[in-house]
Amino acid sequence: MSRLRSGAGRANVWLPGLLAFALPLSTSAVSAIALLILLLWLIEGNFLLKLAETLFTPVAAALLGYLALLCLGLLWTANPTDGLSVLQDHWKIALLPVFLTAIRHERRTFYLSCFIAGMSTAMLLTFLVWLGLVQYADVSPTHLTPKTFHVVYNPLLAFAIYLTLHKAVWEEPRRRARAGLFALAGLMSLNMFMTEGRTGQAAFFVLLSLFLLQVFSQQRVRAIFLLCLLLPAGIATGYLASPVFQQRVDLALSEVSGFHDNPNTSVGLRLQFCRNALFLIRQQPCLGVGTGDFKAAYALVNQQRSPHCVSTDNPHNQYLLSAALLGLPGLLILLLIFVLMLRQARSEQEDSLRRARFAFSVFFLVIMLAESYLKVYQTAFFFALMGAVLYKKKPLPQAAGRCWLILSYRANIPGSACSQHLDDRLPHLQAQGIEPVLLTGPAGLAHPTWRHFRTVSLAPSGLRFELRHYLRRRLRHRWQFKLAESLLLLPVLPFYLLEKIVVNLESEWSWGLLASLRGLLLCRQLRPELVYSTGGSASAHVAGLLIKRWTGIRWLAETQDPLVHDQGWRRSRLALLLYTNLERRICQQADLFVFLVGAALEHCRQRTGCGRLAVVYPGAEPSWFGQQQAYSKGGRCSFAHFGSLSGTRNLAVFFQALEQAVSGRPELRGRAQVDVYGSFDSLSEREMQRLRLHDLVRVHGPVPREKAIARMQQADCLLLVQNIIYFSCETIPSKVYEYLLTGRPILGLLHNNKELAAMLAESGHRAAPADDVQATAAAIAAILDDWAANKLTAAKAAAPTWTVEAAVRKLICLSEGCGACA
């Protein structure tokens, strides 16, 4: 079976070349070859990998969206039979993902050469007919193509001319071969004006203009001068030298000028089709008439507005057809396909075919003004095949040495603890000879140093979350953000509310679905030695679990906050069931499950009773400290809190304790000061106002990390506050390790966390229960007395093992199966 599959894959590497050759020659051969490619594609298998490549090729993904919208349009059509007929017309472009995953990137020039060869053969046949050497039905020396085949032949010929010129200028190094290609392009250009396709002739002049601009891309003035000189000269030469071209131009001008008197002409009917289609679109702009209702709806409009003209099921304009069927969403997603084509052409500057990519998108944007070419047989196949050839992405080069694929929803996001946890480790992984490859959500910017791939969430909640992040990065003013958010998220709102009613999980829960497919593709291309899921979001572990199942690659999972806790669960029962199941599967299938706190590990072991578990304290970076201005005592003793405040992690108890301390001993009021860096929640603010402590509190708001570290080292006492909830016993805030490396005294308000209490006590810091006002007041008074007596000295710095480098070393050691590290 494996031989059959591999043989099918090898055959499918070459068959698209045969299809490209047959495109202008035989519709029967095209159908047979396309179906054979599809059959071999199905035999080859590897559907998950093919799905991943399709979804992460933007052009193919947008095309799937367009086809999905056509299918969705069946829901509001009154003629489902006609709707199925419309879908049948689009089955050719639906083969783009098949061609995309069948061809090989290194064979792209071969496929393009096959198409040029096929067009050259078709052109030779027209010359033989013109010379009277070949005769067959519907063809004569004055009409060189069968019936209306010129509608297809000339546009394909126009693009073949461009490809031939492209090959001569940028691909072919040999002088004689170049001369031959230029001669072939000249012969094709001559043939262009011997045949009758006006759309192809228009496309020829557009592509020729684009070619000149690309040749003289560094000399724009010369390019524009040549265009202004050669383009009118070319049109005039064609008009004077070619009776066919002259007759077609004169006929078109005559039909346009006489449109109002006689619209029943070739050009006149097209103009009437466009006018009626625009009227139809204005009637139903939001969703269109539905996938199957264009013919009936147009007939009604035609009866009202132009009863003397024939009706149609095709306005001979792809844009109008899409907008009429599917409304503005259909038109927008059609345009999105070509926007993504242009974007890829611009972004991949090192690709030798980048100019051909640009030309292909411009070519279709032009010819679709004159016909619905995505449903015409040959051009639909041409779009699918050439779209796959030109927009297939180059496989990623494998890492030179060791490589880890890191799954984390958050990365490179300033101010995010989950992001900083990972970002701090990347240089140390590199220092240990491991190249980190990031696969994250889109909330953070692309990392400038490491290979960084991003993918989006599928669910409305995830899309909403990611769009809000995107807008915050780009809109400075709140009113701009709110306006853009309201306009863009209004269509998503009903689906978002429905999701929250049915599945009330974290916003990024659906990210793991696409991330797993992207990760599968990266694993096949990069061959990493290990997949490392981290970052605080459960969706990263979902992706890791699926990749482990599909590839068998080693998997290291690290949870920053426990997935499940045994008391005080605040989410839905469905969420508890899902996360409990995920935790158990991680324990069963991960090669290593890492926790940041020992209590979290023990509780997980009690729940699951299985798995290879370990604890790795994340630590902080010593090089950040000791480089700032040295501490100097000020006029007041500053209690400095850094980080976010929300829920039960607030300063209410601290403020109550401070008020109790200063009311019992009024002289302490003149010594105390509270500096809040980061968010300041409403509960803390209300308590501050109620206790009249506002004169002692300074709220600084969020500050950059570098500035926060400098302020930490200059504070008199660092304040640490935990949530007053059960799972506080399973967490140690990441800023604890930064606090410890400053050497400044720490006052920790802890909740049932013996591990953290021992860590602070070991370094000579104070701790009090987070819900005990009396104990906290006593600790505050003692600190203020020590400060007044100049006894509030620097505490013992953290052990050097609590560093990011030590954490990375231990993580690598554990991943290699070292029992001593565990």
Short mmCIF file of N, CA, C and O in Angstrom, two decimals, residues 473-584:
data_model
loop_
_atom_site.label_atom_id
_atom_site.label_comp_id
_atom_site.label_asym_id
_atom_site.label_seq_id
_atom_site.Cartn_x
_atom_site.Cartn_y
_atom_site.Cartn_z
N ARG A 473 -2.83 48.14 18.90
CA ARG A 473 -1.46 48.42 18.46
C ARG A 473 -1.42 49.58 17.47
O ARG A 473 -0.41 50.27 17.37
N ARG A 474 -2.50 49.80 16.74
CA ARG A 474 -2.45 50.75 15.64
C ARG A 474 -3.26 52.03 15.86
O ARG A 474 -3.06 52.99 15.13
N LEU A 475 -4.15 52.04 16.82
CA LEU A 475 -4.97 53.22 17.08
C LEU A 475 -4.63 53.78 18.45
O LEU A 475 -4.81 53.10 19.47
N ARG A 476 -4.15 55.00 18.48
CA ARG A 476 -3.68 55.59 19.74
C ARG A 476 -4.82 56.13 20.59
O ARG A 476 -4.77 56.05 21.81
N HIS A 477 -5.83 56.67 19.95
CA HIS A 477 -6.90 57.32 20.70
C HIS A 477 -8.02 56.33 21.00
O HIS A 477 -8.39 55.52 20.14
N ARG A 478 -8.59 56.46 22.19
CA ARG A 478 -9.62 55.54 22.61
C ARG A 478 -10.85 55.61 21.71
O ARG A 478 -11.45 54.59 21.38
N TRP A 479 -11.22 56.82 21.27
CA TRP A 479 -12.42 56.94 20.45
C TRP A 479 -12.23 56.27 19.10
O TRP A 479 -13.16 55.69 18.54
N GLN A 480 -10.99 56.31 18.57
CA GLN A 480 -10.71 55.61 17.32
C GLN A 480 -10.84 54.10 17.50
O GLN A 480 -11.43 53.40 16.66
N PHE A 481 -10.28 53.62 18.63
CA PHE A 481 -10.36 52.19 18.91
C PHE A 481 -11.80 51.73 19.05
O PHE A 481 -12.22 50.72 18.46
N LYS A 482 -12.60 52.48 19.81
CA LYS A 482 -13.99 52.09 20.04
C LYS A 482 -14.81 52.12 18.75
O LYS A 482 -15.66 51.25 18.51
N LEU A 483 -14.57 53.12 17.91
CA LEU A 483 -15.30 53.23 16.66
C LEU A 483 -14.96 52.06 15.74
O LEU A 483 -15.86 51.39 15.19
N ALA A 484 -13.66 51.80 15.57
CA ALA A 484 -13.24 50.70 14.70
C ALA A 484 -13.71 49.35 15.26
O ALA A 484 -14.16 48.48 14.50
N GLU A 485 -13.61 49.20 16.58
CA GLU A 485 -14.05 47.95 17.20
C GLU A 485 -15.53 47.70 16.96
O GLU A 485 -15.95 46.60 16.60
N SER A 486 -16.34 48.74 17.14
CA SER A 486 -17.79 48.59 16.96
C SER A 486 -18.14 48.23 15.53
O SER A 486 -18.97 47.34 15.29
N LEU A 487 -17.51 48.91 14.57
CA LEU A 487 -17.84 48.67 13.17
C LEU A 487 -17.40 47.28 12.71
O LEU A 487 -18.13 46.57 12.01
N LEU A 488 -16.20 46.87 13.12
CA LEU A 488 -15.65 45.62 12.63
C LEU A 488 -16.21 44.40 13.34
O LEU A 488 -16.33 43.32 12.74
N LEU A 489 -16.55 44.57 14.62
CA LEU A 489 -17.01 43.41 15.40
C LEU A 489 -18.51 43.26 15.43
O LEU A 489 -19.01 42.24 15.93
N LEU A 490 -19.24 44.22 14.89
CA LEU A 490 -20.70 44.11 14.89
C LEU A 490 -21.19 42.86 14.17
O LEU A 490 -22.07 42.16 14.69
N PRO A 491 -20.64 42.50 12.99
CA PRO A 491 -21.11 41.27 12.34
C PRO A 491 -20.78 40.01 13.13
O PRO A 491 -21.45 38.99 12.99
N VAL A 492 -19.74 40.07 13.98
CA VAL A 492 -19.30 38.89 14.74
C VAL A 492 -20.12 38.71 16.02
O VAL A 492 -20.20 37.62 16.57
N LEU A 493 -20.75 39.80 16.48
CA LEU A 493 -21.39 39.80 17.79
C LEU A 493 -22.42 38.68 17.98
O LEU A 493 -22.37 37.99 19.02
N PRO A 494 -23.34 38.43 17.05
CA PRO A 494 -24.31 37.35 17.28
C PRO A 494 -23.64 35.99 17.45
O PRO A 494 -24.04 35.19 18.32
N PHE A 495 -22.62 35.73 16.65
CA PHE A 495 -21.91 34.44 16.74
C PHE A 495 -21.10 34.36 18.04
O PHE A 495 -20.98 33.29 18.64
N TYR A 496 -20.57 35.50 18.47
CA TYR A 496 -19.82 35.54 19.73
C TYR A 496 -20.73 35.22 20.92
O TYR A 496 -20.37 34.43 21.79
N LEU A 497 -21.92 35.82 20.93
CA LEU A 497 -22.86 35.56 22.02
C LEU A 497 -23.31 34.11 22.01
O LEU A 497 -23.43 33.47 23.07
N LEU A 498 -23.55 33.57 20.83
CA LEU A 498 -23.95 32.16 20.72
C LEU A 498 -22.84 31.25 21.25
O LEU A 498 -23.12 30.27 21.96
N GLU A 499 -21.60 31.57 20.89
CA GLU A 499 -20.47 30.75 21.37
C GLU A 499 -20.39 30.77 22.89
O GLU A 499 -20.18 29.73 23.53
N LYS A 500 -20.53 31.96 23.48
CA LYS A 500 -20.42 32.07 24.94
C LYS A 500 -21.54 31.31 25.65
O LYS A 500 -21.36 30.80 26.76
N ILE A 501 -22.69 31.20 25.01
CA ILE A 501 -23.79 30.44 25.60
C ILE A 501 -23.51 28.94 25.53
O ILE A 501 -23.74 28.20 26.49
N VAL A 502 -22.95 28.50 24.41
CA VAL A 502 -22.74 27.06 24.19
C VAL A 502 -21.41 26.60 24.77
O VAL A 502 -21.34 25.59 25.48
N VAL A 503 -20.33 27.33 24.47
CA VAL A 503 -18.98 26.92 24.89
C VAL A 503 -18.31 28.12 25.55
O VAL A 503 -17.72 28.95 24.87
N ASN A 504 -18.39 28.21 26.85
CA ASN A 504 -17.81 29.35 27.57
C ASN A 504 -16.41 29.00 28.06
O ASN A 504 -16.20 28.64 29.22
N LEU A 505 -15.45 29.10 27.14
CA LEU A 505 -14.05 28.80 27.46
C LEU A 505 -13.22 30.07 27.28
O LEU A 505 -13.74 31.13 26.96
N GLU A 506 -11.90 29.95 27.47
CA GLU A 506 -11.02 31.09 27.26
C GLU A 506 -11.10 31.53 25.80
O GLU A 506 -11.40 30.73 24.90
N SER A 507 -10.80 32.80 25.57
CA SER A 507 -10.99 33.37 24.23
C SER A 507 -10.19 32.64 23.16
O SER A 507 -10.64 32.49 22.03
N GLU A 508 -9.01 32.17 23.53
CA GLU A 508 -8.13 31.57 22.52
C GLU A 508 -8.25 30.06 22.43
O GLU A 508 -7.37 29.39 21.89
N TRP A 509 -9.34 29.48 22.94
CA TRP A 509 -9.45 28.02 22.97
C TRP A 509 -9.38 27.40 21.58
O TRP A 509 -8.84 26.29 21.40
N SER A 510 -9.88 28.08 20.56
CA SER A 510 -9.92 27.50 19.22
C SER A 510 -8.60 27.66 18.47
O SER A 510 -8.45 27.10 17.37
N TRP A 511 -7.65 28.39 19.04
CA TRP A 511 -6.37 28.59 18.36
C TRP A 511 -5.64 27.27 18.15
O TRP A 511 -4.96 27.06 17.14
N GLY A 512 -5.80 26.35 19.10
CA GLY A 512 -5.08 25.09 19.02
C GLY A 512 -5.43 24.25 17.81
O GLY A 512 -4.63 23.42 17.36
N LEU A 513 -6.62 24.47 17.22
CA LEU A 513 -7.03 23.65 16.08
C LEU A 513 -6.19 23.97 14.85
O LEU A 513 -5.63 23.09 14.21
N LEU A 514 -6.11 25.27 14.51
CA LEU A 514 -5.26 25.65 13.38
C LEU A 514 -3.78 25.51 13.71
O LEU A 514 -2.97 25.17 12.84
N ALA A 515 -3.42 25.78 14.96
CA ALA A 515 -2.02 25.67 15.36
C ALA A 515 -1.51 24.24 15.20
O ALA A 515 -0.35 24.02 14.85
N SER A 516 -2.37 23.27 15.46
CA SER A 516 -1.94 21.87 15.32
C SER A 516 -1.64 21.55 13.86
O SER A 516 -0.65 20.86 13.57
N LEU A 517 -2.46 22.06 12.94
CA LEU A 517 -2.20 21.81 11.52
C LEU A 517 -0.95 22.54 11.05
O LEU A 517 -0.13 21.98 10.30
N ARG A 518 -0.80 23.80 11.50
CA ARG A 518 0.42 24.54 11.13
C ARG A 518 1.64 23.86 11.74
O ARG A 518 2.71 23.76 11.10
N GLY A 519 1.51 23.38 12.97
CA GLY A 519 2.62 22.68 13.61
C GLY A 519 2.96 21.39 12.89
O GLY A 519 4.14 21.03 12.77
N LEU A 520 1.95 20.66 12.40
CA LEU A 520 2.20 19.44 11.64
C LEU A 520 3.01 19.76 10.39
O LEU A 520 4.00 19.07 10.07
N LEU A 521 2.63 20.82 9.70
CA LEU A 521 3.36 21.22 8.49
C LEU A 521 4.79 21.61 8.82
O LEU A 521 5.74 21.23 8.12
N LEU A 522 4.98 22.35 9.91
CA LEU A 522 6.34 22.76 10.31
C LEU A 522 7.17 21.56 10.72
O LEU A 522 8.38 21.50 10.45
N CYS A 523 6.55 20.59 11.38
CA CYS A 523 7.30 19.39 11.79
C CYS A 523 7.78 18.61 10.58
O CYS A 523 8.90 18.09 10.57
N ARG A 524 6.94 18.51 9.55
CA ARG A 524 7.35 17.79 8.34
C ARG A 524 8.46 18.51 7.60
O ARG A 524 9.30 17.87 6.96
N GLN A 525 8.48 19.83 7.66
CA GLN A 525 9.48 20.59 6.91
C GLN A 525 10.76 20.80 7.71
O GLN A 525 11.87 20.68 7.16
N LEU A 526 10.64 21.11 9.00
CA LEU A 526 11.81 21.49 9.80
C LEU A 526 12.42 20.32 10.56
O LEU A 526 13.57 20.39 11.00
N ARG A 527 11.66 19.26 10.79
CA ARG A 527 12.12 18.09 11.55
C ARG A 527 12.67 18.47 12.92
O ARG A 527 13.82 18.17 13.25
N PRO A 528 11.90 19.17 13.76
CA PRO A 528 12.41 19.51 15.10
C PRO A 528 12.55 18.25 15.95
O PRO A 528 11.86 17.26 15.74
N GLU A 529 13.44 18.32 16.94
CA GLU A 529 13.63 17.16 17.80
C GLU A 529 12.57 17.09 18.89
O GLU A 529 12.38 16.04 19.50
N LEU A 530 11.87 18.21 19.12
CA LEU A 530 10.92 18.24 20.23
C LEU A 530 9.89 19.34 20.00
O LEU A 530 10.22 20.38 19.44
N VAL A 531 8.67 19.10 20.44
CA VAL A 531 7.62 20.12 20.47
C VAL A 531 7.43 20.54 21.92
O VAL A 531 7.25 19.69 22.81
N TYR A 532 7.47 21.84 22.17
CA TYR A 532 7.41 22.40 23.52
C TYR A 532 6.20 23.33 23.59
O TYR A 532 6.18 24.38 22.97
N SER A 533 5.15 22.90 24.31
CA SER A 533 3.94 23.72 24.45
C SER A 533 3.95 24.42 25.79
O SER A 533 4.15 23.80 26.84
N THR A 534 3.74 25.73 25.76
CA THR A 534 3.80 26.53 26.97
C THR A 534 2.97 27.79 26.73
O THR A 534 2.15 27.85 25.83
N GLY A 535 3.12 28.81 27.57
CA GLY A 535 2.52 30.10 27.31
C GLY A 535 1.24 30.40 28.05
O GLY A 535 0.62 31.43 27.81
N GLY A 536 0.78 29.54 28.92
CA GLY A 536 -0.37 29.87 29.75
C GLY A 536 -1.71 29.51 29.17
O GLY A 536 -2.72 29.51 29.88
N SER A 537 -1.81 29.21 27.88
CA SER A 537 -3.09 28.88 27.26
C SER A 537 -3.20 27.38 27.04
O SER A 537 -2.27 26.74 26.53
N ALA A 538 -4.36 26.82 27.39
CA ALA A 538 -4.57 25.39 27.20
C ALA A 538 -4.55 25.00 25.74
O ALA A 538 -4.26 23.86 25.39
N SER A 539 -4.86 25.94 24.85
CA SER A 539 -4.90 25.62 23.42
C SER A 539 -3.54 25.19 22.89
O SER A 539 -3.46 24.40 21.95
N ALA A 540 -2.45 25.69 23.49
CA ALA A 540 -1.12 25.26 23.08
C ALA A 540 -0.93 23.77 23.35
O ALA A 540 -0.31 23.05 22.56
N HIS A 541 -1.47 23.29 24.47
CA HIS A 541 -1.34 21.87 24.80
C HIS A 541 -2.24 21.01 23.92
O HIS A 541 -1.91 19.87 23.63
N VAL A 542 -3.38 21.56 23.51
CA VAL A 542 -4.23 20.84 22.55
C VAL A 542 -3.46 20.63 21.25
O VAL A 542 -3.46 19.53 20.69
N ALA A 543 -2.80 21.68 20.78
CA ALA A 543 -2.00 21.57 19.56
C ALA A 543 -0.86 20.58 19.75
O ALA A 543 -0.59 19.74 18.88
N GLY A 544 -0.18 20.65 20.89
CA GLY A 544 0.90 19.71 21.17
C GLY A 544 0.43 18.28 21.20
O GLY A 544 1.09 17.36 20.69
N LEU A 545 -0.73 18.05 21.81
CA LEU A 545 -1.30 16.70 21.90
C LEU A 545 -1.59 16.15 20.51
O LEU A 545 -1.27 14.98 20.20
N LEU A 546 -2.20 16.95 19.65
CA LEU A 546 -2.54 16.48 18.30
C LEU A 546 -1.28 16.23 17.47
O LEU A 546 -1.20 15.24 16.74
N ILE A 547 -0.29 17.12 17.58
CA ILE A 547 0.95 16.93 16.83
C ILE A 547 1.67 15.66 17.30
O ILE A 547 2.20 14.89 16.48
N LYS A 548 1.66 15.43 18.59
CA LYS A 548 2.26 14.21 19.13
C LYS A 548 1.56 12.97 18.56
O LYS A 548 2.21 11.99 18.17
N ARG A 549 0.24 13.02 18.49
CA ARG A 549 -0.52 11.88 17.98
C ARG A 549 -0.25 11.65 16.50
O ARG A 549 -0.16 10.51 16.04
N TRP A 550 -0.13 12.73 15.72
CA TRP A 550 0.03 12.59 14.27
C TRP A 550 1.45 12.23 13.87
O TRP A 550 1.66 11.55 12.88
N THR A 551 2.45 12.73 14.61
CA THR A 551 3.84 12.57 14.18
C THR A 551 4.67 11.67 15.08
O THR A 551 5.70 11.15 14.65
N GLY A 552 4.26 11.51 16.34
CA GLY A 552 5.06 10.73 17.29
C GLY A 552 6.29 11.46 17.81
O GLY A 552 7.09 10.88 18.55
N ILE A 553 6.44 12.74 17.47
CA ILE A 553 7.59 13.51 17.92
C ILE A 553 7.53 13.72 19.43
O ILE A 553 6.45 13.75 20.02
N ARG A 554 8.68 13.84 20.07
CA ARG A 554 8.70 14.06 21.53
C ARG A 554 8.01 15.37 21.87
O ARG A 554 8.14 16.36 21.15
N TRP A 555 7.31 15.34 23.01
CA TRP A 555 6.48 16.49 23.39
C TRP A 555 6.72 16.84 24.85
O TRP A 555 6.58 15.98 25.73
N LEU A 556 7.10 18.09 25.07
CA LEU A 556 7.29 18.64 26.41
C LEU A 556 6.19 19.68 26.63
O LEU A 556 6.10 20.66 25.89
N ALA A 557 5.34 19.45 27.64
CA ALA A 557 4.27 20.38 27.97
C ALA A 557 4.59 21.08 29.28
O ALA A 557 5.03 20.44 30.24
N GLU A 558 4.39 22.39 29.31
CA GLU A 558 4.65 23.17 30.52
C GLU A 558 3.43 24.04 30.82
O GLU A 558 3.02 24.84 29.97
N THR A 559 2.84 23.88 31.98
CA THR A 559 1.69 24.68 32.36
C THR A 559 2.11 25.75 33.35
O THR A 559 2.72 25.47 34.38
N GLN A 560 1.82 27.01 33.01
CA GLN A 560 2.20 28.11 33.89
C GLN A 560 1.20 28.29 35.02
O GLN A 560 1.59 28.54 36.15
N ASP A 561 -0.08 28.18 34.70
CA ASP A 561 -1.13 28.12 35.73
C ASP A 561 -1.78 26.75 35.60
O ASP A 561 -1.96 26.25 34.48
N PRO A 562 -2.16 26.12 36.70
CA PRO A 562 -2.75 24.78 36.62
C PRO A 562 -3.98 24.77 35.71
O PRO A 562 -4.80 25.70 35.74
N LEU A 563 -4.07 23.73 34.88
CA LEU A 563 -5.25 23.60 34.01
C LEU A 563 -6.51 23.38 34.83
O LEU A 563 -7.58 23.87 34.49
N VAL A 564 -6.37 22.63 35.93
CA VAL A 564 -7.50 22.26 36.77
C VAL A 564 -7.09 22.51 38.22
O VAL A 564 -5.93 22.31 38.59
N HIS A 565 -8.02 22.97 39.04
CA HIS A 565 -7.78 23.03 40.48
C HIS A 565 -8.97 22.44 41.21
O HIS A 565 -10.10 22.43 40.70
N ASP A 566 -8.72 21.91 42.38
CA ASP A 566 -9.69 21.04 43.04
C ASP A 566 -10.80 21.78 43.77
O ASP A 566 -11.80 21.16 44.12
N GLN A 567 -10.63 23.05 44.02
CA GLN A 567 -11.66 23.80 44.74
C GLN A 567 -11.85 25.17 44.07
O GLN A 567 -10.94 25.70 43.44
N GLY A 568 -13.05 25.74 44.25
CA GLY A 568 -13.31 27.10 43.77
C GLY A 568 -13.27 27.26 42.28
O GLY A 568 -12.90 28.33 41.77
N TRP A 569 -13.66 26.23 41.52
CA TRP A 569 -13.66 26.33 40.05
C TRP A 569 -14.68 27.38 39.60
O TRP A 569 -15.84 27.33 39.99
N ARG A 570 -14.24 28.32 38.77
CA ARG A 570 -15.08 29.46 38.42
C ARG A 570 -15.69 29.37 37.03
O ARG A 570 -16.59 30.14 36.71
N ARG A 571 -15.22 28.45 36.22
CA ARG A 571 -15.77 28.33 34.88
C ARG A 571 -16.92 27.32 34.87
O ARG A 571 -17.31 26.80 35.92
N SER A 572 -17.42 27.01 33.71
CA SER A 572 -18.56 26.11 33.59
C SER A 572 -18.15 24.67 33.87
O SER A 572 -16.96 24.31 33.87
N ARG A 573 -19.15 23.83 34.11
CA ARG A 573 -18.89 22.41 34.34
C ARG A 573 -18.33 21.76 33.07
O ARG A 573 -17.51 20.85 33.15
N LEU A 574 -18.78 22.25 31.90
CA LEU A 574 -18.22 21.74 30.65
C LEU A 574 -16.74 22.04 30.56
O LEU A 574 -15.94 21.18 30.15
N ALA A 575 -16.34 23.27 30.95
CA ALA A 575 -14.92 23.63 30.92
C ALA A 575 -14.12 22.75 31.87
O ALA A 575 -13.02 22.29 31.54
N LEU A 576 -14.66 22.48 33.06
CA LEU A 576 -13.98 21.61 34.02
C LEU A 576 -13.78 20.22 33.43
O LEU A 576 -12.71 19.61 33.56
N LEU A 577 -14.81 19.70 32.79
CA LEU A 577 -14.72 18.37 32.17
C LEU A 577 -13.67 18.34 31.08
O LEU A 577 -12.84 17.42 31.00
N LEU A 578 -13.66 19.38 30.23
CA LEU A 578 -12.70 19.42 29.12
C LEU A 578 -11.27 19.57 29.61
O LEU A 578 -10.36 18.86 29.14
N TYR A 579 -11.05 20.46 30.57
CA TYR A 579 -9.69 20.68 31.06
C TYR A 579 -9.19 19.49 31.87
O TYR A 579 -7.99 19.16 31.84
N THR A 580 -10.08 18.83 32.61
CA THR A 580 -9.68 17.62 33.35
C THR A 580 -9.24 16.54 32.37
O THR A 580 -8.23 15.84 32.59
N ASN A 581 -10.00 16.39 31.30
CA ASN A 581 -9.66 15.39 30.28
C ASN A 581 -8.34 15.74 29.60
O ASN A 581 -7.50 14.86 29.35
N LEU A 582 -8.13 17.04 29.32
CA LEU A 582 -6.89 17.47 28.69
C LEU A 582 -5.70 17.20 29.61
O LEU A 582 -4.66 16.70 29.16
N GLU A 583 -5.84 17.52 30.89
CA GLU A 583 -4.75 17.27 31.84
C GLU A 583 -4.39 15.80 31.89
O GLU A 583 -3.21 15.43 31.89
N ARG A 584 -5.40 14.94 31.91
CA ARG A 584 -5.13 13.50 31.97
C ARG A 584 -4.42 13.03 30.69
O ARG A 584 -3.49 12.21 30.75
#
